[in-house]
Short mmCIF file of C-alpha atoms (C1' of nucleotides) in Angstrom, two decimals:
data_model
loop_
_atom_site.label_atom_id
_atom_site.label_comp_id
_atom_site.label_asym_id
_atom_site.label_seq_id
_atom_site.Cartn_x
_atom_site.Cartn_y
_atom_site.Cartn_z
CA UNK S 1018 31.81 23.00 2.93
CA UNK S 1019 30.49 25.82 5.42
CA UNK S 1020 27.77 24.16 7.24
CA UNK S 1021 26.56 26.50 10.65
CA UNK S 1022 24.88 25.14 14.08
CA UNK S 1023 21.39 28.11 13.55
CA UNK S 1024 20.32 26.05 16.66
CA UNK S 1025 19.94 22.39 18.28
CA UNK S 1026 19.33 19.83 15.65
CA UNK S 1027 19.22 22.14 12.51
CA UNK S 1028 22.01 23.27 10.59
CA UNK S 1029 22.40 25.48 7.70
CA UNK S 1030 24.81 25.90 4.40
CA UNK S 1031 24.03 29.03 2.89
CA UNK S 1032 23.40 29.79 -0.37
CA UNK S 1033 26.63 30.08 -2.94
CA UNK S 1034 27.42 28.71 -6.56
CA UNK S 1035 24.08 27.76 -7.98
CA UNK S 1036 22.10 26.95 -5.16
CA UNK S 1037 18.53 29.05 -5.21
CA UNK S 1038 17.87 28.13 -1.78
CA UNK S 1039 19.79 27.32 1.89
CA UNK S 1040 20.54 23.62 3.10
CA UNK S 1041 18.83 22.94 6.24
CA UNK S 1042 19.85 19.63 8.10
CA UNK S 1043 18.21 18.54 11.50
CA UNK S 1044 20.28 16.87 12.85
CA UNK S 1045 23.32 16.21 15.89
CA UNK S 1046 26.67 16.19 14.87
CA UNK S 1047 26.96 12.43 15.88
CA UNK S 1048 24.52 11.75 13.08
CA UNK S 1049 26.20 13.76 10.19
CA UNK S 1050 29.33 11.76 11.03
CA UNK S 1051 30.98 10.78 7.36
CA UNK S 1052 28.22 12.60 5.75
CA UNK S 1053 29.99 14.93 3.60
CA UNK S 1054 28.76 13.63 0.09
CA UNK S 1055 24.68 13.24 1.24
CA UNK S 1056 25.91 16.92 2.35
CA UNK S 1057 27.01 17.82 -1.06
CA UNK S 1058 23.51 16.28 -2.73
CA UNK S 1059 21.49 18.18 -0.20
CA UNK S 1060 23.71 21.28 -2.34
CA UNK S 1061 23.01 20.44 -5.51
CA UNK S 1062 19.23 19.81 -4.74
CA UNK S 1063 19.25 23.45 -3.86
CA UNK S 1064 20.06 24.25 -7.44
CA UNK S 1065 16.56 22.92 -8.94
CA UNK S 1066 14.53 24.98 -11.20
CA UNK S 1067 11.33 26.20 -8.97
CA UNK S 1068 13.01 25.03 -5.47
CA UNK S 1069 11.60 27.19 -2.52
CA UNK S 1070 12.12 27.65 1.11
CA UNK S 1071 14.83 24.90 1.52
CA UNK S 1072 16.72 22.00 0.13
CA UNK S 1073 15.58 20.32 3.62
CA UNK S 1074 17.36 16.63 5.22
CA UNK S 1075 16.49 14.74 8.00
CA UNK S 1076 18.42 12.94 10.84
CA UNK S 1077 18.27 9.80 9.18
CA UNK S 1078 20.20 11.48 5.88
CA UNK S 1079 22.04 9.06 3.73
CA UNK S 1080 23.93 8.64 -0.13
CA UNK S 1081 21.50 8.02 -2.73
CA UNK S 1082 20.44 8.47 -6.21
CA UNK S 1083 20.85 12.18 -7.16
CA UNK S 1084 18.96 13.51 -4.08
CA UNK S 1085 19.99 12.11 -0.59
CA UNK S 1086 17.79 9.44 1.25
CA UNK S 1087 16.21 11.38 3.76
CA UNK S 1088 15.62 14.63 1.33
CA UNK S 1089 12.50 17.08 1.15
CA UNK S 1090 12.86 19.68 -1.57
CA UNK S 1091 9.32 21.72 -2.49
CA UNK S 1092 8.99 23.28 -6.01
CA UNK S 1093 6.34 25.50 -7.58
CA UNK S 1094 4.15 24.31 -9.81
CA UNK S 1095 3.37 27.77 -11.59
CA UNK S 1096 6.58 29.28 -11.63
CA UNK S 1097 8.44 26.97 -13.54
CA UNK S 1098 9.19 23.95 -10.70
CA UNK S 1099 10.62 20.85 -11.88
CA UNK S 1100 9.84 17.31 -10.50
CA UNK S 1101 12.68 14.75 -10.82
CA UNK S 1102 11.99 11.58 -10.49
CA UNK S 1103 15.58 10.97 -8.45
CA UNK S 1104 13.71 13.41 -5.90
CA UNK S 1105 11.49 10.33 -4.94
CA UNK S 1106 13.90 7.12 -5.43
CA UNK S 1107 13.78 4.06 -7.51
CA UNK S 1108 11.65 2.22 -4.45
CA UNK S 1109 7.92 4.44 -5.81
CA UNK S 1110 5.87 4.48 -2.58
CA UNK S 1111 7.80 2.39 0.09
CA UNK S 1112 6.60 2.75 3.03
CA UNK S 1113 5.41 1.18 6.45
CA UNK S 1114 1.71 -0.39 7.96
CA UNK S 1115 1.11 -0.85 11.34
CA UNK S 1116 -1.72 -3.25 12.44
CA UNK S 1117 -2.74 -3.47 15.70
CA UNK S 1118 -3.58 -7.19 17.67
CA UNK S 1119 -6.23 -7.47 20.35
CA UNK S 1120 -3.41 -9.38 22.40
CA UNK S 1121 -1.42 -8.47 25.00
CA UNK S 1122 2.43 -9.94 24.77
CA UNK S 1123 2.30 -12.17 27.66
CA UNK S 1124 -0.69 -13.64 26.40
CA UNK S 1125 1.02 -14.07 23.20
CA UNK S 1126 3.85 -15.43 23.78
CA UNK S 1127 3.23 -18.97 23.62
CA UNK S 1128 2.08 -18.66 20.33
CA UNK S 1129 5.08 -17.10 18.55
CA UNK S 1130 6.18 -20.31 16.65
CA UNK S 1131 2.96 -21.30 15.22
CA UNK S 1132 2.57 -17.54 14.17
CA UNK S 1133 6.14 -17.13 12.89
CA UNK S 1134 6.15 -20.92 11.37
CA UNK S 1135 2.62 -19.44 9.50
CA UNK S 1136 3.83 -16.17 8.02
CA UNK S 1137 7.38 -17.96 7.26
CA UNK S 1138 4.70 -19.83 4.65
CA UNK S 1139 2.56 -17.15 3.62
CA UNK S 1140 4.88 -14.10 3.01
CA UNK S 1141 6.41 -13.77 -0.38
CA UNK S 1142 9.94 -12.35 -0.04
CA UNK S 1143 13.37 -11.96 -1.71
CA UNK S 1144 14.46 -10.38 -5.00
CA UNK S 1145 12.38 -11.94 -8.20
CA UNK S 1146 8.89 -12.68 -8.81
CA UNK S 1147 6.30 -14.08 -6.46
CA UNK S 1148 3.43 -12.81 -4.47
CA UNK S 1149 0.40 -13.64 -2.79
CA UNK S 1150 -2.42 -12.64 -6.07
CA UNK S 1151 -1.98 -12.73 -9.13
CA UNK S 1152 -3.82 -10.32 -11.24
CA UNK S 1153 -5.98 -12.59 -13.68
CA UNK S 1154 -4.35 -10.28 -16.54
CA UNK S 1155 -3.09 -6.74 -17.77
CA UNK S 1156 -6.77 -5.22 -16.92
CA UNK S 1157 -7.15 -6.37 -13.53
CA UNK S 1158 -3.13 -5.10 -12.74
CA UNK S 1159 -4.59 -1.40 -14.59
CA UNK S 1160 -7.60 -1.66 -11.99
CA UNK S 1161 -5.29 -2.38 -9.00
CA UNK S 1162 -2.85 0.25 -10.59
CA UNK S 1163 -5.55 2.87 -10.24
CA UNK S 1164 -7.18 1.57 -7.50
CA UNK S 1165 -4.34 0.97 -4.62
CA UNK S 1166 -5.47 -0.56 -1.51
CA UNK S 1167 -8.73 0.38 -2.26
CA UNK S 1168 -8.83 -2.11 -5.11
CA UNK S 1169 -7.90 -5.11 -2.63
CA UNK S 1170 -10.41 -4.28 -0.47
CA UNK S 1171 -13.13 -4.18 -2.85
CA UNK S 1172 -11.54 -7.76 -4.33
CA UNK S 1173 -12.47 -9.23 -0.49
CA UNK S 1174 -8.09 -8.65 0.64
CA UNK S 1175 -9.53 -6.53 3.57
CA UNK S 1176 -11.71 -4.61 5.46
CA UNK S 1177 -13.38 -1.23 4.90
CA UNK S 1178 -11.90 0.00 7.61
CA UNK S 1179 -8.58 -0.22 6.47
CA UNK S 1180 -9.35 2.16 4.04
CA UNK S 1181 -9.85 5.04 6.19
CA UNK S 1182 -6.28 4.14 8.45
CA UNK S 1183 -4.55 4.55 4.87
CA UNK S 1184 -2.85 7.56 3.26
CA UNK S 1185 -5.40 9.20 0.25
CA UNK S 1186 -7.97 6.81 1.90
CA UNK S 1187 -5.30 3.71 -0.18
CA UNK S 1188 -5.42 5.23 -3.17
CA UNK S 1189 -4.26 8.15 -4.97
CA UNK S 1190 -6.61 10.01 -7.74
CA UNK S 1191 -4.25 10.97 -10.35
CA UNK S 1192 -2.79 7.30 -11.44
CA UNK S 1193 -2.19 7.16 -15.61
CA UNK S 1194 -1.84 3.93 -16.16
CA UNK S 1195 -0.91 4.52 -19.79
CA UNK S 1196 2.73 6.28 -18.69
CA UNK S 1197 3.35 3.06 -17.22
CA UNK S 1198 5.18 0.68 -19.43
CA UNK S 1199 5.27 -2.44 -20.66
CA UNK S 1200 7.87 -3.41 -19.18
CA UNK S 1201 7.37 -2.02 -15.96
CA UNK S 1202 3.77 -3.79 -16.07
CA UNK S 1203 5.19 -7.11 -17.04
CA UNK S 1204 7.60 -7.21 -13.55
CA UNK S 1205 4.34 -5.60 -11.48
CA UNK S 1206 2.85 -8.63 -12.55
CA UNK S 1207 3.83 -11.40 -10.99
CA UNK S 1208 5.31 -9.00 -7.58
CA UNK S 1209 1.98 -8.52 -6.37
CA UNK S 1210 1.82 -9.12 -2.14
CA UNK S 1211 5.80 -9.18 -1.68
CA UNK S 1212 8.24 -7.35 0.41
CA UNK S 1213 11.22 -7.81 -1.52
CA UNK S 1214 14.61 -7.78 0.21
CA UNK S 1215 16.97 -5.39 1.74
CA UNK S 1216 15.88 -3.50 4.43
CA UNK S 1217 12.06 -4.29 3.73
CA UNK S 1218 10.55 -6.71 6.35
CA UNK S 1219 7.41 -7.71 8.10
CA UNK S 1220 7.49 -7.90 11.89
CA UNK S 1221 5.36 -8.94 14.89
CA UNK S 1222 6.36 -6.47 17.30
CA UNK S 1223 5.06 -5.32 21.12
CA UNK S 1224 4.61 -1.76 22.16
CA UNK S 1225 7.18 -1.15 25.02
CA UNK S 1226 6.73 2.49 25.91
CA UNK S 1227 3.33 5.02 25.32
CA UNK S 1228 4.30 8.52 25.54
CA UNK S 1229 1.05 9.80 24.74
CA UNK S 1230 -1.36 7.91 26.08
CA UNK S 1231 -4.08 9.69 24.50
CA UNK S 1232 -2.58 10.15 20.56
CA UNK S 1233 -1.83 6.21 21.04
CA UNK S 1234 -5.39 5.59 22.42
CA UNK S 1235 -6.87 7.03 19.56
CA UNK S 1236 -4.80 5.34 17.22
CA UNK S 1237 -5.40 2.08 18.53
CA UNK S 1238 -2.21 1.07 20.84
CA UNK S 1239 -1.59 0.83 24.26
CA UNK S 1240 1.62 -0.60 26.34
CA UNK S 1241 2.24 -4.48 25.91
CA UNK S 1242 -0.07 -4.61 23.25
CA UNK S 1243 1.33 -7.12 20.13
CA UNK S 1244 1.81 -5.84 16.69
CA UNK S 1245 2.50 -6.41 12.79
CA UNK S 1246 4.77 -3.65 11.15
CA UNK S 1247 5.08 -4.36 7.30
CA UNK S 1248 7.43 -2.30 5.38
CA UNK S 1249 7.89 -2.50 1.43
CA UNK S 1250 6.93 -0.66 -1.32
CA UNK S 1251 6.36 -0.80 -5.36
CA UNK S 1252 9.05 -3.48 -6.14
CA UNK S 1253 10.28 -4.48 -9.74
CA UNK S 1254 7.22 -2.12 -11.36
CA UNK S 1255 7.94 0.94 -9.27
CA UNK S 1256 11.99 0.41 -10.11
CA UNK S 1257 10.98 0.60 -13.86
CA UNK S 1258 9.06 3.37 -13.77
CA UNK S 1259 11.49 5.32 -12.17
CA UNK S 1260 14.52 3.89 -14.92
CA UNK S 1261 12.10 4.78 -17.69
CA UNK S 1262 10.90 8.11 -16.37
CA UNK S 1263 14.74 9.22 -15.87
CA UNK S 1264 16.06 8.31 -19.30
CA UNK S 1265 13.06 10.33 -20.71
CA UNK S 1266 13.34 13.13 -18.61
CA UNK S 1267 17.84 13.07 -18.96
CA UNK S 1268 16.77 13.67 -22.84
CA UNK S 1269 14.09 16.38 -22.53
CA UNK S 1270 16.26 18.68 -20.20
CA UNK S 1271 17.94 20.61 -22.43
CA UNK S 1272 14.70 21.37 -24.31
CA UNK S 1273 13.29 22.93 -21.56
CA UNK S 1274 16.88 24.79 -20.60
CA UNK S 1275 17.70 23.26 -17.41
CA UNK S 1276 21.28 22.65 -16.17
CA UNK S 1277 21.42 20.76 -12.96
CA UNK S 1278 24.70 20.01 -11.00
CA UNK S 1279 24.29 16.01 -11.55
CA UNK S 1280 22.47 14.23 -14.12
CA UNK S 1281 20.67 12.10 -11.76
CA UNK S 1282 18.81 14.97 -10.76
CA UNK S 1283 17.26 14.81 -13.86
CA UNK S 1284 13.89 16.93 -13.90
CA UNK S 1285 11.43 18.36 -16.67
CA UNK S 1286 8.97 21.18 -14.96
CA UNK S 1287 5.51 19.26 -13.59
CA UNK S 1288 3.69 21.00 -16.19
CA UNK S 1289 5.29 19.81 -18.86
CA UNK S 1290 4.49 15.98 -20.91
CA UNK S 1291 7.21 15.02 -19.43
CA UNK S 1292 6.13 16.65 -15.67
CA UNK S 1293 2.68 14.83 -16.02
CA UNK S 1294 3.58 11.85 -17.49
CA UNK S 1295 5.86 10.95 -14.67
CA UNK S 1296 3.57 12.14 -12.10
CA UNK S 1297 0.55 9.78 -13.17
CA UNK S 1298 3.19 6.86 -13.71
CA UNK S 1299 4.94 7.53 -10.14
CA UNK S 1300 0.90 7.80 -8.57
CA UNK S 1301 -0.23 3.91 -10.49
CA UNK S 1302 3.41 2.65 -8.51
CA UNK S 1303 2.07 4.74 -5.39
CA UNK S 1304 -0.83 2.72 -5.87
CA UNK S 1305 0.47 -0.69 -6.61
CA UNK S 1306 3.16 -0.13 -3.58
CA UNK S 1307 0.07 0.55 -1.70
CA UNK S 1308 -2.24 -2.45 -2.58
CA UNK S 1309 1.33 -4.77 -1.86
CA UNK S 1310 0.95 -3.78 1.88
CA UNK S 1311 -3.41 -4.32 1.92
CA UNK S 1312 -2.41 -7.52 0.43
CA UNK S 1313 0.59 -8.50 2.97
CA UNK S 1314 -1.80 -7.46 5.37
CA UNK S 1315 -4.24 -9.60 4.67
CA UNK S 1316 -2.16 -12.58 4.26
CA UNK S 1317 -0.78 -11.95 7.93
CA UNK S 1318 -4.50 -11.82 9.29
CA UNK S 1319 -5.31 -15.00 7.88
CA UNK S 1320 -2.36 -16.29 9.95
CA UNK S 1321 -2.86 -14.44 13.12
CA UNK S 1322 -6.96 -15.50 13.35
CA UNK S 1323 -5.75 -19.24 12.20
CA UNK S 1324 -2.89 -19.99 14.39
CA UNK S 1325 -4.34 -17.82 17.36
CA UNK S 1326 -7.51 -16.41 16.10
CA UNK S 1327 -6.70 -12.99 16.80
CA UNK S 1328 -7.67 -9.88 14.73
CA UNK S 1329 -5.35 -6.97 13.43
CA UNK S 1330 -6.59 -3.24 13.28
CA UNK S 1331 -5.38 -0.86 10.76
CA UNK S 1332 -3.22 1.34 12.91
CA UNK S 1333 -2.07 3.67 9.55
CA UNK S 1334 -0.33 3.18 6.32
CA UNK S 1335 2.06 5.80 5.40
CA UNK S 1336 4.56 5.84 2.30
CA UNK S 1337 7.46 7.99 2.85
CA UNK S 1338 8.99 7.61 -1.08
CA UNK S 1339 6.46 9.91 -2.88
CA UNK S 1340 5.94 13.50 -4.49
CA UNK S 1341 2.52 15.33 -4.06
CA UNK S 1342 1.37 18.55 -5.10
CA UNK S 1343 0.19 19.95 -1.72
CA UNK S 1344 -0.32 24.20 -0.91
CA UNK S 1345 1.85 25.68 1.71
CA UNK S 1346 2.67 29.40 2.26
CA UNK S 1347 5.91 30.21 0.87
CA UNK S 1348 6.74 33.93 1.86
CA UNK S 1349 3.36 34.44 3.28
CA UNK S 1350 2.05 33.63 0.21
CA UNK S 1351 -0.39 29.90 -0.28
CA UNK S 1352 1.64 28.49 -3.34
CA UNK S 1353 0.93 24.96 -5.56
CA UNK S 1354 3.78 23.25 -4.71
CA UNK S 1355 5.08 19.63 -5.82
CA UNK S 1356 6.85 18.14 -2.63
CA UNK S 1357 9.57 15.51 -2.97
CA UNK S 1358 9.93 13.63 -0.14
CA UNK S 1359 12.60 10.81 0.05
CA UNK S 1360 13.59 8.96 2.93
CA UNK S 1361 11.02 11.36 4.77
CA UNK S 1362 7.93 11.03 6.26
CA UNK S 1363 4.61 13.39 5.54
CA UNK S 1364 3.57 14.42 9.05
CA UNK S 1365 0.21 16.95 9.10
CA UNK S 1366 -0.47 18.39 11.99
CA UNK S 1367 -3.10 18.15 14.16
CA UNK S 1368 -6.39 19.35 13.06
CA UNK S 1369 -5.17 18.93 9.02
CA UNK S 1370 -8.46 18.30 7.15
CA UNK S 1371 -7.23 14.85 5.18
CA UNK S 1372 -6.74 13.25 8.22
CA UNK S 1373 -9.19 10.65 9.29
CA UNK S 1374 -11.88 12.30 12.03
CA UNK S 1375 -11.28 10.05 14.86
CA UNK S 1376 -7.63 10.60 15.08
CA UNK S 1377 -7.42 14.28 13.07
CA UNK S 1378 -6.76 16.08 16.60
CA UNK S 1379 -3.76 14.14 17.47
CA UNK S 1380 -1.85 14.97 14.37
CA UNK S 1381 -1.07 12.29 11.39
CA UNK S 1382 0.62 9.09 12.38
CA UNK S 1383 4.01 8.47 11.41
CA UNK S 1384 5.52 4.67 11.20
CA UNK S 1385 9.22 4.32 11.22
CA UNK S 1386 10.69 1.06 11.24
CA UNK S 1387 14.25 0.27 12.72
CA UNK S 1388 16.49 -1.78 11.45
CA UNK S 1389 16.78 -5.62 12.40
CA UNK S 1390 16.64 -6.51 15.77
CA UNK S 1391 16.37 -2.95 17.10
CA UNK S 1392 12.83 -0.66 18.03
CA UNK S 1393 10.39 1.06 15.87
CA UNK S 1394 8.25 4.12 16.27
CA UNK S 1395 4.89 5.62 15.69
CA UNK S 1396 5.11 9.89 16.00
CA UNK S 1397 2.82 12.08 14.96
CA UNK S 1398 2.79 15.53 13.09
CA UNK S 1399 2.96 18.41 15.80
CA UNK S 1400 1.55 22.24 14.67
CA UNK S 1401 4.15 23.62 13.41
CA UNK S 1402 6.47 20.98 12.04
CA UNK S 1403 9.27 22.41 9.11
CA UNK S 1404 9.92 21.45 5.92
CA UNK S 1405 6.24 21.40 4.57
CA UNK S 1406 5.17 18.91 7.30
CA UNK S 1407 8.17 15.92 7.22
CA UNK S 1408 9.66 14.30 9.32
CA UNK S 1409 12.07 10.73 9.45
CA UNK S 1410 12.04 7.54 7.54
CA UNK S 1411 13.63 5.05 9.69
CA UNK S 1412 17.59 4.55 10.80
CA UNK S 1413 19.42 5.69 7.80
CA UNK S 1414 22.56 4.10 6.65
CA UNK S 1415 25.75 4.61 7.18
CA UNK S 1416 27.60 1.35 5.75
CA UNK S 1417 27.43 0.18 2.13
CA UNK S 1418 25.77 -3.35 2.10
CA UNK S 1419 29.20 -4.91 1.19
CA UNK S 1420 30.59 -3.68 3.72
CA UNK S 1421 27.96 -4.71 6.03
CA UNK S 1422 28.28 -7.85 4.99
CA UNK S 1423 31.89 -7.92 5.97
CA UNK S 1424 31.46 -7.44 9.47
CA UNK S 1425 29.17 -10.43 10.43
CA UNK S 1426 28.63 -13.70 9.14
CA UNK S 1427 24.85 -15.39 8.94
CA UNK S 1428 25.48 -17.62 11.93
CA UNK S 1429 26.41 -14.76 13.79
CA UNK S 1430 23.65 -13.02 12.97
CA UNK S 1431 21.62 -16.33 14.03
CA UNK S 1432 22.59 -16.26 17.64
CA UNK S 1433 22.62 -12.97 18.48
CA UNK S 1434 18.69 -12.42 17.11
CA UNK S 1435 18.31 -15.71 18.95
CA UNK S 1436 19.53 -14.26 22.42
CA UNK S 1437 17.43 -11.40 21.76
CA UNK S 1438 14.86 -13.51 22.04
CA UNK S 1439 13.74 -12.12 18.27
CA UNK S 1440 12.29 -15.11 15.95
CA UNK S 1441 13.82 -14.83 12.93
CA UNK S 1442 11.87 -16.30 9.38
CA UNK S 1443 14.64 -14.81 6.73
CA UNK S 1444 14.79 -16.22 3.10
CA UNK S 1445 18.26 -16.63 3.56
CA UNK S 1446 20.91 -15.60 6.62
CA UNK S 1447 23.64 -14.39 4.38
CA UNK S 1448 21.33 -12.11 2.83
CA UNK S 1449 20.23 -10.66 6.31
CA UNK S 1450 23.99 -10.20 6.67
CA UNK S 1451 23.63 -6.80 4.91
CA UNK S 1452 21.50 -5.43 7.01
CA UNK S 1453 23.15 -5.80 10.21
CA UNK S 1454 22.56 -3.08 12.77
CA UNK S 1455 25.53 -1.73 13.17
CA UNK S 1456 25.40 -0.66 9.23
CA UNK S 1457 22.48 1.56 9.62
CA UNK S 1458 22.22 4.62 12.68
CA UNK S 1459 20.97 4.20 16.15
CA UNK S 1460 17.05 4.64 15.39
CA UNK S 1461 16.58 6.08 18.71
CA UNK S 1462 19.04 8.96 18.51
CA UNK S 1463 17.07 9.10 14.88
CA UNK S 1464 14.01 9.84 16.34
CA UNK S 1465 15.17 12.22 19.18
CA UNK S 1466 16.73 14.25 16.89
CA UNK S 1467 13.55 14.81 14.47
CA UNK S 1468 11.58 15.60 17.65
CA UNK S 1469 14.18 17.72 19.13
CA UNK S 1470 13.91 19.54 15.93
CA UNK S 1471 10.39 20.59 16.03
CA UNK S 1472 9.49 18.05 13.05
CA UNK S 1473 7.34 16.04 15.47
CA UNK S 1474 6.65 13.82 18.72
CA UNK S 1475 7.29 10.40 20.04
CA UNK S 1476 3.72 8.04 20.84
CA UNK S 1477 4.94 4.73 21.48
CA UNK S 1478 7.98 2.42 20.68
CA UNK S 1479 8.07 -1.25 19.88
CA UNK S 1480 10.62 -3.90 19.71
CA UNK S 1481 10.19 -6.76 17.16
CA UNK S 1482 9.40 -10.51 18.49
CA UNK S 1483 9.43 -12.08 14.66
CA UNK S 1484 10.64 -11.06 11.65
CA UNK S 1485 10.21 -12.33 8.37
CA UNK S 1486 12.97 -10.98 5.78
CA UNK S 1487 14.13 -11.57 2.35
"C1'" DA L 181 15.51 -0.10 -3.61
"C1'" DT L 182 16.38 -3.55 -7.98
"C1'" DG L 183 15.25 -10.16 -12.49
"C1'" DT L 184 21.57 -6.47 -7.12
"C1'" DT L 185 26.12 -4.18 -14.16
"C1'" DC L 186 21.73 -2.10 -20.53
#
DNA sequence: ATGTTC
């Protein structure tokens, strides 16, 4: 594979075979270590009906489904673009909340236990059902399907606030509730306020560094400060949706003529049944995935004002598993174009009219969580940015969970989180096992990397205190 | 990511 340095932190493969586009990878050399098949997928993305511009990848590029984790790949809409569900990942919507405290660390401190002993109680986690409200039956999980976070709020699960820190105000227009299935609605059901497992978690963190004090400011963080990051997305609902939407979509292909390099790129053209039914069933997950985090958030308030009475702010709720039909200039030229962004994080730029007034000049916040035991980041979209405004996910793997598992035991794991000082509330310690540092990149060279790309710019890190994990 | 192999 002929991959060329064009300058730091981006790469290029040109166009051969069927690709309709270049590869472009930001990235360091360090960080595309081993990462010859993600490579290859960022290749056959290229090859989609309707792609423009790029088949993009961030630093944090890893193996997954079809398109790799950390994948942005624009189509358009009127001539003939596809959307493939594989283009946004089985996890519909996962993505990160950060909620400020009006607490200082110090101050905090002594009050860790009771907090992390509280949210041990109150957070649903692991694989299966569970969560903190259950819809009183299929019409209530429709409303909450159509109505995100939005929905919560109105149900008493928040503030109105909240609304305006979220994506799409918590809730996206277009949900069709009748592309989602049964059984799809059936496992939403009883998964309502959960993070699941894996790499999802919920954290009480502190802000360590501020380097820009006034984007920070206006978001709502300053050095020392302590607060909750919460990271999950659509669960058991948004897997089915994406199982059900493929298997439709693997059968329709032909009809439509497409060939694609792998069948898990499996695609129909947006405007198609197909297209649109996905679409609406993808935006009720966005929704639901959405609503889970309003929900987590206001079971962790409840805990925070009980055990300490403190209050948590909205800092900004951003999913970075999602398509959207956004307008960008492709050749000079403002084109309807349905962005795929998986593993990577919208980031508008500053001044971008859906951003909420009182922090619309700093650019949009973006969350990215580490992995366990290591720092997290909020950056914000810059003016130019690349790739249609996207930056980073988070740390990106680079070890399957087996073999994660392999290299530490749970008691291990124990005392070194316990040297770090880092109060740890999993469900169980072999299961955190898996998602061992040393399995996923270094987060910081992560984040350098997307900034020394142009994709956008550091405002504060934070290292966790707690975590509660599946 | 996921009732972790329909």
């Amino acid at each position: 594979m002929e991959w060329v340095e064009e300058r730091s932190f981006r790469y290029r493969i040109e166009p051969s075979g069927g690709m309709r586009v270049p590869g472009i990878v930001f990235a360091t050399r360090d960080l595309l270590t081993d990462a010859e098949q993600s490579l290859e997928q960022v290749i056959h993305v290229a090859a989609l009906p309707g792609i423009v511009a790029a088949s993009y990848a961030m630093p944090d590029i890893h193996w997954g489904y079809g398109f790799p984790i950390g994948g942005v790949a624009a189509t358009d809409v009127d001539a003939g673009g596809v959307v493939s569900p594989g283009g946004v990942g089985f996890d519909i919507s996962c993505g990160v909340r950060l909620l400020a405290a009006d607490r200082d660390g110090d101050e905090f401190r002594p009050a860790l236990t009771a907090v992390m002993d509280g949210l041990d109680r109150a957070i649903p986690r692991g694989a299966g059902p569970g969560g903190v409200w259950r819809p009183d039956g299929p019409g209530e999980l429709e409303r909450l399907l159509a109505g995100g976070s939005r929905y919560a709020v109105e149900r008493g699960h928040g503030e109105e606030r909240d609304l305006l820190r979220c994506e799409d105000g918590g809730a996206v227009a277009d949900a069709d509730v009748t592309q989602v299935g049964q059984r799809a609605r059936e496992r939403g059901l009883g998964q309502v306020g959960s993070l699941g497992s894996a790499n999802h978690f919920l954290e009480v963190q502190q802000v360590t560094e501020v380097y820009d004090v006034p984007a920070a400011t206006a978001f709502g963080i300053e050095p020392g400060q302590v607060c909750v990051m919460i990271h999950c997305g659509s669960r058991g609902l948004g897997h089915q949706i994406c199982t059900d939407h493929v298997r439709v979509m693997d059968r329709a292909m032909t009809r439509y003529g497409i060939t694609v390099p792998d069948r898990q790129l499996a695609c129909t053209p947006v405007d198609s049944p197909e297209g649109r039914a996905y679409l609406g069933a993808m935006a009720a997950a966005a929704n639901y995935g959405r609503a889970n985090r309003q929900l987590l958030s206001d079971a962790a308030r409840a805990v925070f004002r009980r055990a300490v009475g403190a209050r948590l702010s909205l800092v900004y709720d951003v999913s970075h598993n999602l398509a959207k039909i956004e307008t960008h200039p492709v050749a000079g030229r403002c084109r309807r174009l349905c962005v795929h962004r998986k593993g990577a994080t919208r980031a508008f730029p500053p001044g971008h009219p859906e951003l909420p007034e009182d922090i619309r000049e700093f650019g949009q916040p973006v969350l990215i969580p580490g992995t366990l035991g290591t720092a997290s980041y909020v950056l914000a979209g810059v003016p130019v940015g690349d790739a249609f405004h996207s930056t980073c996910h988070g740390a990106g793997r680079t070890m399957s969970r087996h073999q994660a598992a392999r290299t530490v035991t749970g008691s291990e794991l124990r005392v070194r989180l316990r040297q770090a000082g880092i109060a740890a509330r999993p469900k169980s310690w072999r299961g955190l096992t898996e998602e061992t540092p040393e399995a996923y990149k270094d987060v910081d060279a992560v984040v350098a990397a997307s900034e020394g790309a142009g994709l956008c710019r550091k405002v504060a890190r934070l290292v966790p205190l707690g975590v509660v994990k599946g």
